[in-house]
Short mmCIF file of N, CA and C in Angstrom, two decimals:
data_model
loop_
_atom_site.label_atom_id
_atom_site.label_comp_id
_atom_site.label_asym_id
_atom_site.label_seq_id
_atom_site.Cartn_x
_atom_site.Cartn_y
_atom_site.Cartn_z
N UNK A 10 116.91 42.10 245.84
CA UNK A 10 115.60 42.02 245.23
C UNK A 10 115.64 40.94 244.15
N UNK A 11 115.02 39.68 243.92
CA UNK A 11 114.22 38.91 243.06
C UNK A 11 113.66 39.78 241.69
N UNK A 12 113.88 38.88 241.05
CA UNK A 12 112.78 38.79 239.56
C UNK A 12 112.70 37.88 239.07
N UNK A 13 111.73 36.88 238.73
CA UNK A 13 111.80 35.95 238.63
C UNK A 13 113.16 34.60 239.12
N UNK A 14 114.27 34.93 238.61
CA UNK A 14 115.34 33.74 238.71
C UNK A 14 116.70 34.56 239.02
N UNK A 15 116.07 36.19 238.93
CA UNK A 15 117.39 36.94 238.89
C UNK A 15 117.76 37.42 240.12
N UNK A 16 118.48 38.19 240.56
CA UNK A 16 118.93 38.69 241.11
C UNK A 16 119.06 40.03 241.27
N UNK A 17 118.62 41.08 241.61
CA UNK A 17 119.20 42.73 241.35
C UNK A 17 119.92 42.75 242.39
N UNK A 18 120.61 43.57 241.65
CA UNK A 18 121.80 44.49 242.58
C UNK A 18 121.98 45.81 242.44
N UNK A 19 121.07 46.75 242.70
CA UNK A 19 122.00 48.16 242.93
C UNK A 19 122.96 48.94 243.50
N UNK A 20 123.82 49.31 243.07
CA UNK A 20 124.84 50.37 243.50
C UNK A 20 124.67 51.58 243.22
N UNK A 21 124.82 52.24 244.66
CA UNK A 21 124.96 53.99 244.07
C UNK A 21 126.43 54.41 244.40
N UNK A 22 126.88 55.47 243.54
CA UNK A 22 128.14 56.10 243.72
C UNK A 22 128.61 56.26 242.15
N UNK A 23 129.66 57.33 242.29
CA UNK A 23 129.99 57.52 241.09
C UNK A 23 131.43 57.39 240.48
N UNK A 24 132.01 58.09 239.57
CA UNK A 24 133.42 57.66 239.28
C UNK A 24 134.31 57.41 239.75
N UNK A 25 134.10 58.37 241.19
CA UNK A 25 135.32 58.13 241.88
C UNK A 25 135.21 56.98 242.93
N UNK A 26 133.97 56.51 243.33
CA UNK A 26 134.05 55.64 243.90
C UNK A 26 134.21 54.12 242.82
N UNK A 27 133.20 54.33 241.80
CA UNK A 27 133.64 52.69 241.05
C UNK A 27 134.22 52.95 239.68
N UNK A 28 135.31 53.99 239.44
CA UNK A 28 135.69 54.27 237.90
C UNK A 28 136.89 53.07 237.80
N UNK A 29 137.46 52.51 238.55
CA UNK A 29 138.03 51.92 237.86
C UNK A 29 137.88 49.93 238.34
N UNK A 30 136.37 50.25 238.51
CA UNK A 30 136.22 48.56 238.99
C UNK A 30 135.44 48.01 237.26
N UNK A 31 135.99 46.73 237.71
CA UNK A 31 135.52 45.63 236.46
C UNK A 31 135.47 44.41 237.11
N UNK A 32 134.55 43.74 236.62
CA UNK A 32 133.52 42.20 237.18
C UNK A 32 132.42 41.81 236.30
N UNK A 33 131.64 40.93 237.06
CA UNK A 33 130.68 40.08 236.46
C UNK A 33 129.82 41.72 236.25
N UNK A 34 129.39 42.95 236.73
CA UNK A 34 128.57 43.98 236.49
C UNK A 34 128.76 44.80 235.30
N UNK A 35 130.52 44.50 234.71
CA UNK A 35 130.52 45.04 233.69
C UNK A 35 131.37 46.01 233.89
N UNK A 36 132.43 46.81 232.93
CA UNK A 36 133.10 47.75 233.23
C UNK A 36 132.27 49.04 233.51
N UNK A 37 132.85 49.94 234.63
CA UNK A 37 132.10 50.99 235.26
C UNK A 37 132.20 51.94 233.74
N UNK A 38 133.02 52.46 233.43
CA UNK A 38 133.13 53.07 232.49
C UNK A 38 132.75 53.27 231.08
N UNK A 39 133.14 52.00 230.43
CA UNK A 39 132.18 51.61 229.31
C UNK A 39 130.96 50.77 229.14
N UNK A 40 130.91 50.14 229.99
CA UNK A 40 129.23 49.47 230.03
C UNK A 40 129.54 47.79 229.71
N UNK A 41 130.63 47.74 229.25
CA UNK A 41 130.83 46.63 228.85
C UNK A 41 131.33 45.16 229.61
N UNK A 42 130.54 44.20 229.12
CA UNK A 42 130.62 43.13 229.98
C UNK A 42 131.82 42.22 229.75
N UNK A 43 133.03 42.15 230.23
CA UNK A 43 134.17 41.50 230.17
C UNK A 43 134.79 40.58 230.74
N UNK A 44 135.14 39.66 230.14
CA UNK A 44 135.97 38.63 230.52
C UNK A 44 137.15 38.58 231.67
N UNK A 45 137.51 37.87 232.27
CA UNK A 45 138.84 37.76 233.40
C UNK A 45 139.67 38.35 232.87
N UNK A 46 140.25 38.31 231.29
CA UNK A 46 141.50 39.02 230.89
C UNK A 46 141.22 40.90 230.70
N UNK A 47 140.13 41.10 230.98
CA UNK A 47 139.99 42.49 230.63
C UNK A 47 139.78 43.09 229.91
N UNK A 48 139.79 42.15 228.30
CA UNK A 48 139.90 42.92 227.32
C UNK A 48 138.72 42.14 226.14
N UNK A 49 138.51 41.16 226.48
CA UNK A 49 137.39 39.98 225.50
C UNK A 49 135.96 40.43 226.12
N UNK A 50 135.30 41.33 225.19
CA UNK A 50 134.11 41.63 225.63
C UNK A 50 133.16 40.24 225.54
N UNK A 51 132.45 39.86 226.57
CA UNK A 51 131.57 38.66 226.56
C UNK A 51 129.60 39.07 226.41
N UNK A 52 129.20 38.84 225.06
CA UNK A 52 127.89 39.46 224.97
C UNK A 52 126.80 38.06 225.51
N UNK A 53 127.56 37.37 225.66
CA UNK A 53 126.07 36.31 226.05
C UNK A 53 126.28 36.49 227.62
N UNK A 54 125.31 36.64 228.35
CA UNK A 54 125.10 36.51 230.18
C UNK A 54 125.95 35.04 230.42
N UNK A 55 125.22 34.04 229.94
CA UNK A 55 125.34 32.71 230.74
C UNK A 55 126.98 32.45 230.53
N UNK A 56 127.67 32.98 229.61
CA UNK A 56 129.52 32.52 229.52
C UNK A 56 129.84 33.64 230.14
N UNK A 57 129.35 35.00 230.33
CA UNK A 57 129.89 35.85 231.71
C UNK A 57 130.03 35.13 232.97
N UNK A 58 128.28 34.70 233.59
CA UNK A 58 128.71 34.29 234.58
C UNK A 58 129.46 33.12 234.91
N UNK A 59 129.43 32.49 233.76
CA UNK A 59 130.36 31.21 233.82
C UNK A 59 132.00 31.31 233.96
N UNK A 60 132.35 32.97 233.09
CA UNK A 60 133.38 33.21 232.96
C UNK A 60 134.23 33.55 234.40
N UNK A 61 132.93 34.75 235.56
CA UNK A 61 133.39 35.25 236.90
C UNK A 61 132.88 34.09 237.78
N UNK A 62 132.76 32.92 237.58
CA UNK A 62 132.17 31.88 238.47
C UNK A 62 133.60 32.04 239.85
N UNK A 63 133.20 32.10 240.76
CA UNK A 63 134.04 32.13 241.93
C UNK A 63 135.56 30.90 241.83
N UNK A 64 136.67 31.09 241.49
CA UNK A 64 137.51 29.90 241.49
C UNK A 64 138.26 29.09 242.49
N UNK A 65 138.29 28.27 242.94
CA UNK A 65 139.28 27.86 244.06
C UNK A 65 139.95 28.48 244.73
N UNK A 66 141.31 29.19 243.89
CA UNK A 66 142.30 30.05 244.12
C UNK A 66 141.80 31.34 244.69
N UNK A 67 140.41 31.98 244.53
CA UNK A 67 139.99 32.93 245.04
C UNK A 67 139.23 32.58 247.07
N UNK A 68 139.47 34.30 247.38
CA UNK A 68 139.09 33.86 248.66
C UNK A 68 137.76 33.66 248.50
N UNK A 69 136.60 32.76 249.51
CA UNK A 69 135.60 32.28 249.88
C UNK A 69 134.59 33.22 250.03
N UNK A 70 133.85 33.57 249.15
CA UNK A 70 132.71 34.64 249.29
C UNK A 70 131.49 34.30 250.10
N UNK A 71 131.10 33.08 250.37
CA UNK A 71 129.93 33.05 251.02
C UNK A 71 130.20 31.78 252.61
N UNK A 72 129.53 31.95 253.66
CA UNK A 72 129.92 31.52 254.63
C UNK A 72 130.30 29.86 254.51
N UNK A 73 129.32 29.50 253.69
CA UNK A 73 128.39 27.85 253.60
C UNK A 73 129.03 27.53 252.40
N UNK A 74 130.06 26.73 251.83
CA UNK A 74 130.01 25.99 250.03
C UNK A 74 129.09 25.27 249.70
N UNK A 75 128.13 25.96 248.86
CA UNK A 75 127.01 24.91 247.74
C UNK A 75 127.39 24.81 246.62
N UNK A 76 126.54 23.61 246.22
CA UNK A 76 126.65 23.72 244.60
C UNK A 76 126.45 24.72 243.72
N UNK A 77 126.49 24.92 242.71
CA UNK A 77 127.77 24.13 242.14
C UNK A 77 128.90 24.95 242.64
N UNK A 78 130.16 24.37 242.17
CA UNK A 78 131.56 24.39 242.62
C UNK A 78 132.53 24.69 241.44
N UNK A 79 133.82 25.48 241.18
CA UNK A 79 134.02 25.25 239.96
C UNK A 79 135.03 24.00 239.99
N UNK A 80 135.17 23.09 239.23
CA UNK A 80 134.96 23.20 237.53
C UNK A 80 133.43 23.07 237.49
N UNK A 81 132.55 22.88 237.98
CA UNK A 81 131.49 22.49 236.97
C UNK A 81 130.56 23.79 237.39
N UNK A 82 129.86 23.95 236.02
CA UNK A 82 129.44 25.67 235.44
C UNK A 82 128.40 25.64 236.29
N UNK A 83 127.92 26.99 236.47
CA UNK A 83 127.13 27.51 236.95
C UNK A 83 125.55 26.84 236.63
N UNK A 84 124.74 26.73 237.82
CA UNK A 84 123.25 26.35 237.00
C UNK A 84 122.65 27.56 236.10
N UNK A 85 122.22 26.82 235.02
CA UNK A 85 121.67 28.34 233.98
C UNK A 85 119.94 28.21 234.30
N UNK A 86 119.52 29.77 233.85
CA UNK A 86 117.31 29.87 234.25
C UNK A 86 116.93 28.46 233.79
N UNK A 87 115.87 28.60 234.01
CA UNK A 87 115.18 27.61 233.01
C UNK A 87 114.23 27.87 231.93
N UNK A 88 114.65 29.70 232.24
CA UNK A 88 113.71 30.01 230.92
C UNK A 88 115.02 30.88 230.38
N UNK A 89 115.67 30.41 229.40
CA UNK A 89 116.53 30.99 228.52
C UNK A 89 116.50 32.47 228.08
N UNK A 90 115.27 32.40 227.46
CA UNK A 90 114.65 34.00 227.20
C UNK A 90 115.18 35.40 228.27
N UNK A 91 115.25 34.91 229.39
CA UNK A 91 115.11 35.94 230.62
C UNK A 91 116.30 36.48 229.91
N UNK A 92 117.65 35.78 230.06
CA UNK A 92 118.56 35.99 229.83
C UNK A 92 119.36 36.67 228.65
N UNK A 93 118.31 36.41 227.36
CA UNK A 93 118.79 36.78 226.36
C UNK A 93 117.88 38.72 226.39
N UNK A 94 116.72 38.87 227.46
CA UNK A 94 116.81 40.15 227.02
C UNK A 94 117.36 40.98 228.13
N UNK A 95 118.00 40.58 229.77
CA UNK A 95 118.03 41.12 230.54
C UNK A 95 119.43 42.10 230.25
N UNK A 96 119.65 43.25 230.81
CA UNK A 96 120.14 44.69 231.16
C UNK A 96 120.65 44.69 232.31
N UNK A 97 122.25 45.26 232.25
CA UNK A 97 122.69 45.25 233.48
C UNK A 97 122.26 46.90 233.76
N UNK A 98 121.52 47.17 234.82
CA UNK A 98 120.70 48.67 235.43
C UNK A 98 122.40 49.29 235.80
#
């Protein structure tokens, strides 16, 4: 599902299925949005997703490679705002 520039994603299930996952959604447990090392909570969106941007070394998530690519960052909204009030559901 769309919203304006975003993306939703819902998941259902509960501890035992996602208690001990962590990603760009945020730790299941504490709510908190974290960095690759696990432990550097990241409060701005746009250096999260910049932070889980897909890397080389990782396997190939989507069939087709588009832009962007890493090294170079992710495209950010074009309305800044979205970002600064959106909620991970």
């Amino acid at each position: 599902q769309l919203y304006k520039e975003f993306v939703r994603v819902k998941f259902s299930g509960n501890e035992e299925a996602f208690g001990n996952t962590v990603g760009l959604l945020g730790d299941y447990k504490s709510g908190n949005t974290l960095a690759r090392d696990g432990s550097t909570v990241l409060h701005d969106f746009m250096d999260l997703g910049n932070e889980w941007q897909v890397l080389p070394s990782e396997p190939k998530l989507f069939h087709e490679v588009a832009h962007p690519q890493f090294p170079e960052t992710c495209i950010q909204p074009e309305d800044s705002t979205l970002v600064e009030t959106a909620s991970v559901v």
